[in-house]
Every structure is written in structure tokens, then in C-alpha cells.
Amino acid sequence: MKVSFLGLGAIGRPMAVHLAKLHELTVWNRTEERARAFGAKHQARVASTPRDAASGAEVVLTCLPTSQDVERLLEGDAGLEAGLERGALFIDCTSGDAATSRRIAARLAPKQIAFVDAPVSGGTNGAEAGALTVMVGGDRAAFDRAVPILQAFGKRIVLLGPLGSGDAMKAVNNTLLGVNILALAEGLTALVKAGVNPKLAVETLNASSGRSFVSEGLIPDRVLTGAWPVTFRLALLDKDVGICMGLLDELGLPGPLLHRAAELLHEARAALGEQADYLAPIRREEQRSGVEIRG
Ligand code: NDP
């Protein structure tokens, strides 16, 4: 199929690599040299503008930091909307917000362009392995059209409900991820300071009831090793948690624990900067406590 992908960032790029193997792919990226390098390596057409990317495409995918970035991409003579074909399918893999997703869908509906919010989970490793979870919001007919495309990089592709449901699912998921990161930073630091061997502490935790995705995967691979790669910016996690806080407000739910985690993550983002990785708060906790979780 003629597929276009816009946003070759940390997660978008490996997703597009899978699409390039199966489809006639066009790519567009704000920083053009990234798109050029991708096009040369993966035999994809490089579009000069978002409009050019959408022209002739049966399916268009975006993966940008926020829904607002996607909405802005639609605008203007060179914008995506000007190029989108009548009847095309637009899959937004941004971890976005439901209100903006619904606005985008309503804007495109007169041209019979189907829209689904389809944020992904599984990290850059999951994207490289083609094993992401895709959380979809939209109607059944659009979902059914999206599934064969999403299968290029997705292992579990779930329709969660109407437009915006994928965004809501992703925002809550990532808030729980943030809670886990903060909780492990405090808990493991305490254990190491109490004299427990860090590796043994993590192994024991992972054979016990306090374990999680973070303790089983991220801590052994990135913290115990001291590797600290940057794969997902803390700024983006903070954005996701902000979306979840908006959801709680909208629903009139207090969510005291989640709100406290949101405050702590927001504060960590301000202290650590826009390029810091999402596990950097663990390192900050180590430094504050004068211990290292290594082994
Ligand atoms: P990055 O910051 O690595 O990349 C962002 C991408 O969006 C780049 O291609 C960037 O272009 C482009 N971009 C940024 N701002 C704009 C803009 N205003 N207009 C057009 N293009 C823009 O982010 P990620 O790839 O990590 O994340 C993308 C989305 O996926 C986010 O919503 C994130 O929350 C989500 N996500 C990320 C995961 C991860 O592990 N990294 C996991 C799951 C979801 P340029 O090259 O010019 O900077």
C-alpha cells in the first residue's frame, strides 16, 4: 500500500523501518536530513512537505511529541490537510490527548478521512522488535482498516473505545509507569543505603510481589549496568502524566497519589532538562542519597 510516515524520532524511526519492509513508504521529518538518511537506507521516498507526504497516500501515520504538534502540521498550504486524499486513513501514533484527537477527526471528517488515535507502548526496543502494544481509539471500521498497517510494528493491537480512548489508555499507563519509576528510585535507594547488595535486592524484588516492568526490565538493563541510555525523554513522560491529570479533572476524580507523582515528575523535568531520559529521576535520587544502585 501507499503509506506515509511523519515524525522519525526515537520511536517513530524504528516503527517506520518495519513499514518500509512491507509498503511503498514515503517519509517526512521536520529535520530533513533525518528523513534523507532514512530514505537512502530503507528505500523510502522523502517528501519535501507534510502536504507532499500525504499526497497520493492511502494511509498516513504521524508520531510527534504532542497532539498539538499534529494539529499544527495540518495547517497551511504545505500542511498535511492540503495533501490528504479523500477517503484516506489517518493513524496518529502520538501519545496525545483525547480532546485534540477528536478535534482533528472532526476537521477531517468532511473529506471522509478516517482518523484513529493509536499511541504505542513498549519503548524503542519494542519498536525495533516489531512488538509494540497499540492502543486504538476510533470506530470499528477505521480500526479494521488500521490493523493490517499497525501489524507491521504492533504485536497487541487493541480497540479501546471511541476516539480518544487510546490517548486516555496511554496517559494512564504512562502515569502508572511514572509512579513505578519514582517508587523504585526511593525503595531501592533505601535498600542500598541499608546495606543490601543492589543486584540481590533487584533479583529478590523480581521474585516477589513488588516487581514491575520497571524492576524486571529497565532496572537490570539500564540502572544496575550504569548504562543510562536516552530512549524516551522525561519531558514526554511528564507530558503524558499531564494528560492523565487532565482526564482526572474532567472526570471529577481527586486521584491524590497520581497527582503527587505528577508533581514529582514535573519537578524532576524542570531540574533535569528537556533532553533527560525518563529514568534520570532514579539517578537523581541516588545522588541525593549518596548511593549507587549498581551490580
Ligand atoms: P522524539 O523527541 O525522539 O522525536 C520527536 C519527533 O517529532 C521527531 O521526528 C521530531 O522532528 C518531530 N517533531 C517534534 N516537534 C515537531 C513539530 N512541532 N512539528 C513537526 N515535527 C516535530 O520523540 P519520540 O519519538 O520519543 O516520541 C514521539 C511520540 O511517541 C511522543 O508522543 C512520545 O510520548 C511517544 N512515545 C515514545 C516512546 C519512546 O520510547 N521514545 C514510547 C512510546 C511512545 P526532529 O527530528 O526535527 O526533531
GROMACS .gro file of C-alpha atoms and ligand atoms in nm:
model
  343
    1MET     CA    1   0.000   0.000   0.000
    2LYS     CA    2   0.099   0.363  -0.034
    3VAL     CA    3   0.183   0.460   0.322
    4SER     CA    4   0.335   0.782   0.459
    5PHE     CA    5   0.503   0.829   0.795
    6LEU     CA    6   0.575   1.167   0.955
    7GLY     CA    7   0.798   1.201   1.262
    8LEU     CA    8   1.115   0.992   1.257
    9GLY     CA    9   1.203   1.038   1.625
   10ALA     CA   10   1.327   0.787   1.882
   11ILE     CA   11   1.017   0.568   1.850
   12GLY     CA   12   0.886   0.674   1.508
   13ARG     CA   13   1.201   0.577   1.324
   14PRO     CA   14   1.203   0.205   1.417
   15MET     CA   15   0.828   0.189   1.350
   16ALA     CA   16   0.884   0.332   1.002
   17VAL     CA   17   1.163   0.080   0.937
   18HIS     CA   18   0.907  -0.202   0.967
   19LEU     CA   19   0.660  -0.020   0.741
   20ALA     CA   20   0.931   0.027   0.477
   21LYS     CA   21   0.973  -0.351   0.452
   22LEU     CA   22   0.604  -0.408   0.370
   23HIS     CA   23   0.476  -0.096   0.194
   24GLU     CA   24   0.556   0.170  -0.060
   25LEU     CA   25   0.670   0.416   0.205
   26THR     CA   26   0.708   0.794   0.199
   27VAL     CA   27   0.866   0.971   0.497
   28TRP     CA   28   0.872   1.329   0.617
   29ASN     CA   29   1.063   1.469   0.914
   30ARG     CA   30   1.091   1.826   1.042
   31THR     CA   31   1.471   1.799   1.033
   32GLU     CA   32   1.506   1.697   0.672
   33GLU     CA   33   1.846   1.529   0.688
   34ARG     CA   34   1.699   1.260   0.916
   35ALA     CA   35   1.437   1.183   0.652
   36ARG     CA   36   1.704   1.180   0.380
   37ALA     CA   37   1.923   0.938   0.575
   38PHE     CA   38   1.620   0.716   0.636
   39GLY     CA   39   1.511   0.729   0.271
   40ALA     CA   40   1.858   0.631   0.150
   41LYS     CA   41   1.887   0.341   0.392
   42HIS     CA   42   1.534   0.200   0.364
   43GLN     CA   43   1.438   0.282   0.002
   44ALA     CA   44   1.164   0.526   0.103
   45ARG     CA   45   1.054   0.838  -0.084
   46VAL     CA   46   1.142   1.157   0.103
   47ALA     CA   47   0.865   1.417   0.099
   48SER     CA   48   0.952   1.786   0.095
   49THR     CA   49   0.649   1.898   0.299
   50PRO     CA   50   0.371   1.735   0.505
   51ARG     CA   51   0.139   1.808   0.210
   52ASP     CA   52   0.374   1.628  -0.026
   53ALA     CA   53   0.389   1.334   0.217
   54ALA     CA   54   0.011   1.297   0.228
   55SER     CA   55  -0.044   1.338  -0.149
   56GLY     CA   56  -0.135   1.004  -0.302
   57ALA     CA   57  -0.110   0.814   0.029
   58GLU     CA   58  -0.379   0.565   0.122
   59VAL     CA   59  -0.264   0.566   0.483
   60VAL     CA   60  -0.082   0.841   0.674
   61LEU     CA   61   0.080   0.786   1.013
   62THR     CA   62   0.216   1.052   1.248
   63CYS     CA   63   0.431   1.015   1.561
   64LEU     CA   64   0.509   1.358   1.706
   65PRO     CA   65   0.558   1.471   2.066
   66THR     CA   66   0.205   1.607   2.122
   67SER     CA   67  -0.140   1.620   1.960
   68GLN     CA   68  -0.095   1.995   1.927
   69ASP     CA   69   0.210   1.933   1.708
   70VAL     CA   70  -0.004   1.705   1.489
   71GLU     CA   71  -0.281   1.965   1.470
   72ARG     CA   72  -0.031   2.234   1.365
   73LEU     CA   73   0.109   2.001   1.099
   74LEU     CA   74  -0.232   2.000   0.930
   75GLU     CA   75  -0.227   2.373   0.868
   76GLY     CA   76  -0.125   2.589   0.573
   77ASP     CA   77  -0.059   2.543   0.201
   78ALA     CA   78   0.223   2.298   0.272
   79GLY     CA   79   0.031   2.132   0.555
   80LEU     CA   80  -0.088   1.776   0.586
   81GLU     CA   81  -0.457   1.853   0.542
   82ALA     CA   82  -0.398   2.006   0.199
   83GLY     CA   83  -0.242   1.681   0.081
   84LEU     CA   84  -0.468   1.423   0.246
   85GLU     CA   85  -0.674   1.237  -0.012
   86ARG     CA   86  -1.049   1.193   0.017
   87GLY     CA   87  -1.115   0.858   0.188
   88ALA     CA   88  -0.761   0.821   0.327
   89LEU     CA   89  -0.691   0.669   0.668
   90PHE     CA   90  -0.501   0.882   0.920
   91ILE     CA   91  -0.340   0.693   1.211
   92ASP     CA   92  -0.190   0.916   1.481
   93CYS     CA   93   0.061   0.721   1.691
   94THR     CA   94   0.148   1.024   1.902
   95SER     CA   95   0.081   0.980   2.275
   96GLY     CA   96  -0.177   1.252   2.252
   97ASP     CA   97  -0.482   1.395   2.423
   98ALA     CA   98  -0.839   1.298   2.351
   99ALA     CA   99  -0.981   1.648   2.303
  100THR     CA  100  -0.731   1.735   2.031
  101SER     CA  101  -0.771   1.394   1.866
  102ARG     CA  102  -1.147   1.447   1.848
  103ARG     CA  103  -1.095   1.796   1.703
  104ILE     CA  104  -0.862   1.659   1.434
  105ALA     CA  105  -1.108   1.381   1.347
  106ALA     CA  106  -1.397   1.629   1.316
  107ARG     CA  107  -1.189   1.857   1.095
  108LEU     CA  108  -1.108   1.574   0.854
  109ALA     CA  109  -1.450   1.408   0.851
  110PRO     CA  110  -1.599   1.623   0.569
  111LYS     CA  111  -1.337   1.473   0.332
  112GLN     CA  112  -1.431   1.122   0.453
  113ILE     CA  113  -1.085   1.088   0.604
  114ALA     CA  114  -1.097   0.830   0.883
  115PHE     CA  115  -0.891   0.909   1.193
  116VAL     CA  116  -0.780   0.689   1.482
  117ASP     CA  117  -0.567   0.776   1.785
  118ALA     CA  118  -0.318   0.492   1.817
  119PRO     CA  119  -0.048   0.557   2.075
  120VAL     CA  120   0.207   0.282   2.128
  121SER     CA  121   0.378   0.123   2.426
  122GLY     CA  122   0.686  -0.096   2.452
  123GLY     CA  123   0.968   0.153   2.409
  124THR     CA  124   1.233   0.174   2.142
  125ASN     CA  125   1.330  -0.192   2.200
  126GLY     CA  126   0.970  -0.297   2.142
  127ALA     CA  127   0.954  -0.084   1.828
  128GLU     CA  128   1.275  -0.239   1.691
  129ALA     CA  129   1.139  -0.587   1.762
  130GLY     CA  130   0.804  -0.503   1.598
  131ALA     CA  131   0.638  -0.593   1.927
  132LEU     CA  132   0.460  -0.276   2.038
  133THR     CA  133   0.122  -0.262   2.206
  134VAL     CA  134  -0.103  -0.025   2.010
  135MET     CA  135  -0.389   0.142   2.197
  136VAL     CA  136  -0.653   0.248   1.949
  137GLY     CA  137  -0.947   0.484   1.980
  138GLY     CA  138  -1.196   0.522   1.696
  139ASP     CA  139  -1.477   0.342   1.521
  140ARG     CA  140  -1.466  -0.026   1.434
  141ALA     CA  141  -1.449   0.030   1.056
  142ALA     CA  142  -1.144   0.258   1.086
  143PHE     CA  143  -0.983   0.017   1.333
  144ASP     CA  144  -1.031  -0.276   1.095
  145ARG     CA  145  -0.858  -0.077   0.821
  146ALA     CA  146  -0.575   0.024   1.056
  147VAL     CA  147  -0.495  -0.324   1.193
  148PRO     CA  148  -0.306  -0.461   0.887
  149ILE     CA  149  -0.090  -0.146   0.883
  150LEU     CA  150  -0.028  -0.147   1.258
  151GLN     CA  151   0.072  -0.515   1.245
  152ALA     CA  152   0.399  -0.403   1.085
  153PHE     CA  153   0.523  -0.288   1.429
  154GLY     CA  154   0.248  -0.392   1.670
  155LYS     CA  155   0.201  -0.724   1.846
  156ARG     CA  156  -0.106  -0.641   2.054
  157ILE     CA  157  -0.342  -0.404   1.876
  158VAL     CA  158  -0.641  -0.318   2.091
  159LEU     CA  159  -0.953  -0.116   2.014
  160LEU     CA  160  -1.033   0.051   2.346
  161GLY     CA  161  -1.341   0.251   2.250
  162PRO     CA  162  -1.439   0.567   2.065
  163LEU     CA  163  -1.196   0.842   1.956
  164GLY     CA  164  -0.964   0.947   2.235
  165SER     CA  165  -0.980   0.612   2.418
  166GLY     CA  166  -0.630   0.519   2.301
  167ASP     CA  167  -0.499   0.852   2.427
  168ALA     CA  168  -0.669   0.801   2.765
  169MET     CA  169  -0.531   0.446   2.799
  170LYS     CA  170  -0.179   0.559   2.715
  171ALA     CA  171  -0.188   0.856   2.955
  172VAL     CA  172  -0.299   0.636   3.246
  173ASN     CA  173  -0.048   0.363   3.154
  174ASN     CA  174   0.239   0.610   3.150
  175THR     CA  175   0.132   0.768   3.475
  176LEU     CA  176   0.150   0.424   3.636
  177LEU     CA  177   0.492   0.382   3.475
  178GLY     CA  178   0.597   0.715   3.631
  179VAL     CA  179   0.469   0.607   3.973
  180ASN     CA  180   0.676   0.289   3.941
  181ILE     CA  181   0.993   0.474   3.847
  182LEU     CA  182   0.962   0.715   4.139
  183ALA     CA  183   0.870   0.439   4.383
  184LEU     CA  184   1.162   0.221   4.276
  185ALA     CA  185   1.402   0.514   4.299
  186GLU     CA  186   1.303   0.564   4.663
  187GLY     CA  187   1.271   0.195   4.758
  188LEU     CA  188   1.595   0.071   4.601
  189THR     CA  189   1.793   0.366   4.730
  190ALA     CA  190   1.669   0.286   5.081
  191LEU     CA  191   1.768  -0.080   5.047
  192VAL     CA  192   2.118   0.003   4.922
  193LYS     CA  193   2.165   0.260   5.197
  194ALA     CA  194   2.053  -0.006   5.446
  195GLY     CA  195   2.341  -0.222   5.324
  196VAL     CA  196   2.162  -0.465   5.090
  197ASN     CA  197   2.356  -0.561   4.776
  198PRO     CA  198   2.183  -0.379   4.484
  199LYS     CA  199   2.181  -0.677   4.245
  200LEU     CA  200   2.047  -0.908   4.513
  201ALA     CA  201   1.782  -0.652   4.608
  202VAL     CA  202   1.660  -0.631   4.248
  203GLU     CA  203   1.670  -1.011   4.199
  204THR     CA  204   1.472  -1.065   4.519
  205LEU     CA  205   1.220  -0.796   4.430
  206ASN     CA  206   1.172  -0.957   4.091
  207ALA     CA  207   1.091  -1.288   4.260
  208SER     CA  208   0.845  -1.112   4.493
  209SER     CA  209   0.519  -0.919   4.487
  210GLY     CA  210   0.663  -0.568   4.446
  211ARG     CA  211   0.802  -0.638   4.099
  212SER     CA  212   0.701  -0.450   3.784
  213PHE     CA  213   0.801  -0.383   3.422
  214VAL     CA  214   1.047  -0.124   3.554
  215SER     CA  215   1.206  -0.355   3.812
  216GLU     CA  216   1.218  -0.656   3.580
  217GLY     CA  217   1.337  -0.488   3.263
  218LEU     CA  218   1.460  -0.134   3.296
  219ILE     CA  219   1.644  -0.152   3.629
  220PRO     CA  220   1.857  -0.460   3.539
  221ASP     CA  221   1.934  -0.332   3.186
  222ARG     CA  222   1.993   0.036   3.250
  223VAL     CA  223   2.045   0.109   3.620
  224LEU     CA  224   2.238  -0.191   3.758
  225THR     CA  225   2.464  -0.172   3.450
  226GLY     CA  226   2.503   0.207   3.475
  227ALA     CA  227   2.422   0.227   3.102
  228TRP     CA  228   2.160   0.506   3.130
  229PRO     CA  229   2.070   0.527   2.759
  230VAL     CA  230   1.834   0.805   2.648
  231THR     CA  231   1.541   0.634   2.475
  232PHE     CA  232   1.234   0.822   2.600
  233ARG     CA  233   1.254   1.176   2.719
  234LEU     CA  234   1.135   1.256   3.069
  235ALA     CA  235   0.969   1.563   2.915
  236LEU     CA  236   0.744   1.331   2.712
  237LEU     CA  237   0.657   1.120   3.016
  238ASP     CA  238   0.571   1.441   3.204
  239LYS     CA  239   0.350   1.540   2.908
  240ASP     CA  240   0.168   1.204   2.929
  241VAL     CA  241   0.116   1.242   3.303
  242GLY     CA  242  -0.018   1.593   3.244
  243ILE     CA  243  -0.276   1.444   3.004
  244CYS     CA  244  -0.376   1.194   3.272
  245MET     CA  245  -0.419   1.477   3.525
  246GLY     CA  246  -0.649   1.649   3.274
  247LEU     CA  247  -0.850   1.329   3.248
  248LEU     CA  248  -0.890   1.305   3.627
  249ASP     CA  249  -1.006   1.668   3.639
  250GLU     CA  250  -1.252   1.610   3.358
  251LEU     CA  251  -1.397   1.311   3.544
  252GLY     CA  252  -1.405   1.494   3.880
  253LEU     CA  253  -1.174   1.237   4.039
  254PRO     CA  254  -0.922   1.352   4.302
  255GLY     CA  255  -0.650   1.088   4.235
  256PRO     CA  256  -0.423   1.206   4.518
  257LEU     CA  257  -0.144   0.951   4.460
  258LEU     CA  258  -0.131   1.016   4.085
  259HIS     CA  259  -0.133   1.391   4.142
  260ARG     CA  260   0.162   1.364   4.381
  261ALA     CA  261   0.354   1.157   4.124
  262ALA     CA  262   0.271   1.420   3.861
  263GLU     CA  263   0.414   1.696   4.082
  264LEU     CA  264   0.734   1.500   4.145
  265LEU     CA  265   0.785   1.417   3.777
  266HIS     CA  266   0.717   1.775   3.674
  267GLU     CA  267   0.968   1.897   3.926
  268ALA     CA  268   1.223   1.638   3.804
  269ARG     CA  269   1.174   1.757   3.444
  270ALA     CA  270   1.238   2.117   3.550
  271ALA     CA  271   1.556   2.011   3.732
  272LEU     CA  272   1.693   1.765   3.475
  273GLY     CA  273   1.601   1.938   3.149
  274GLU     CA  274   1.420   1.857   2.824
  275GLN     CA  275   1.672   1.601   2.698
  276ALA     CA  276   1.694   1.388   3.015
  277ASP     CA  277   1.582   1.025   2.993
  278TYR     CA  278   1.276   0.908   3.186
  279LEU     CA  279   1.494   0.704   3.422
  280ALA     CA  280   1.706   1.007   3.517
  281PRO     CA  281   1.494   1.066   3.833
  282ILE     CA  282   1.642   0.737   3.965
  283ARG     CA  283   1.993   0.871   3.918
  284ARG     CA  284   1.891   1.196   4.085
  285GLU     CA  285   1.758   1.002   4.384
  286GLU     CA  286   2.088   0.811   4.403
  287GLN     CA  287   2.285   1.134   4.401
  288ARG     CA  288   2.063   1.291   4.665
  289SER     CA  289   2.107   0.986   4.890
  290GLY     CA  290   2.476   0.928   4.820
  291VAL     CA  291   2.432   0.567   4.698
  292GLU     CA  292   2.454   0.384   4.366
  293ILE     CA  293   2.221   0.105   4.255
  294ARG     CA  294   2.483  -0.095   4.058
  295GLY     CA  295   2.590  -0.454   4.038
  296NDP     P1  296   1.146   1.241   1.987
  296NDP     O1  297   1.161   1.366   2.063
  296NDP     O2  298   1.259   1.143   1.982
  296NDP     O3  299   1.106   1.271   1.834
  296NDP     C1  300   1.003   1.359   1.804
  296NDP     C2  301   0.977   1.358   1.656
  296NDP     O4  302   0.878   1.458   1.626
  296NDP     C3  303   1.099   1.396   1.571
  296NDP     O5  304   1.086   1.337   1.444
  296NDP     C4  305   1.084   1.548   1.562
  296NDP     O6  306   1.149   1.603   1.449
  296NDP     C5  307   0.936   1.561   1.544
  296NDP     N1  308   0.883   1.688   1.590
  296NDP     C6  309   0.898   1.745   1.711
  296NDP     N2  310   0.827   1.859   1.718
  296NDP     C7  311   0.769   1.875   1.596
  296NDP     C8  312   0.684   1.972   1.540
  296NDP     N3  313   0.643   2.079   1.611
  296NDP     N4  314   0.644   1.958   1.411
  296NDP     C9  315   0.684   1.852   1.339
  296NDP     N5  316   0.764   1.756   1.386
  296NDP    C10  317   0.805   1.767   1.513
  296NDP     O7  318   1.014   1.171   2.045
  296NDP     P2  319   0.976   1.017   2.047
  296NDP     O8  320   0.996   0.959   1.911
  296NDP     O9  321   1.038   0.952   2.164
  296NDP    O10  322   0.820   1.028   2.079
  296NDP    C11  323   0.721   1.055   1.979
  296NDP    C12  324   0.585   1.022   2.043
  296NDP    O11  325   0.583   0.884   2.080
  296NDP    C13  326   0.558   1.100   2.172
  296NDP    O12  327   0.422   1.132   2.182
  296NDP    C14  328   0.600   1.004   2.280
  296NDP    O13  329   0.536   1.033   2.402
  296NDP    C15  330   0.559   0.871   2.220
  296NDP     N6  331   0.630   0.752   2.267
  296NDP    C16  332   0.767   0.745   2.278
  296NDP    C17  333   0.829   0.630   2.324
  296NDP    C18  334   0.978   0.616   2.336
  296NDP    O14  335   1.023   0.513   2.391
  296NDP     N7  336   1.061   0.708   2.289
  296NDP    C19  337   0.749   0.512   2.365
  296NDP    C20  338   0.608   0.526   2.342
  296NDP    C21  339   0.551   0.642   2.298
  296NDP     P3  340   1.305   1.647   1.452
  296NDP    O15  341   1.381   1.529   1.401
  296NDP    O16  342   1.309   1.765   1.364
  296NDP    O17  343   1.337   1.683   1.597
   0.00000   0.00000   0.00000
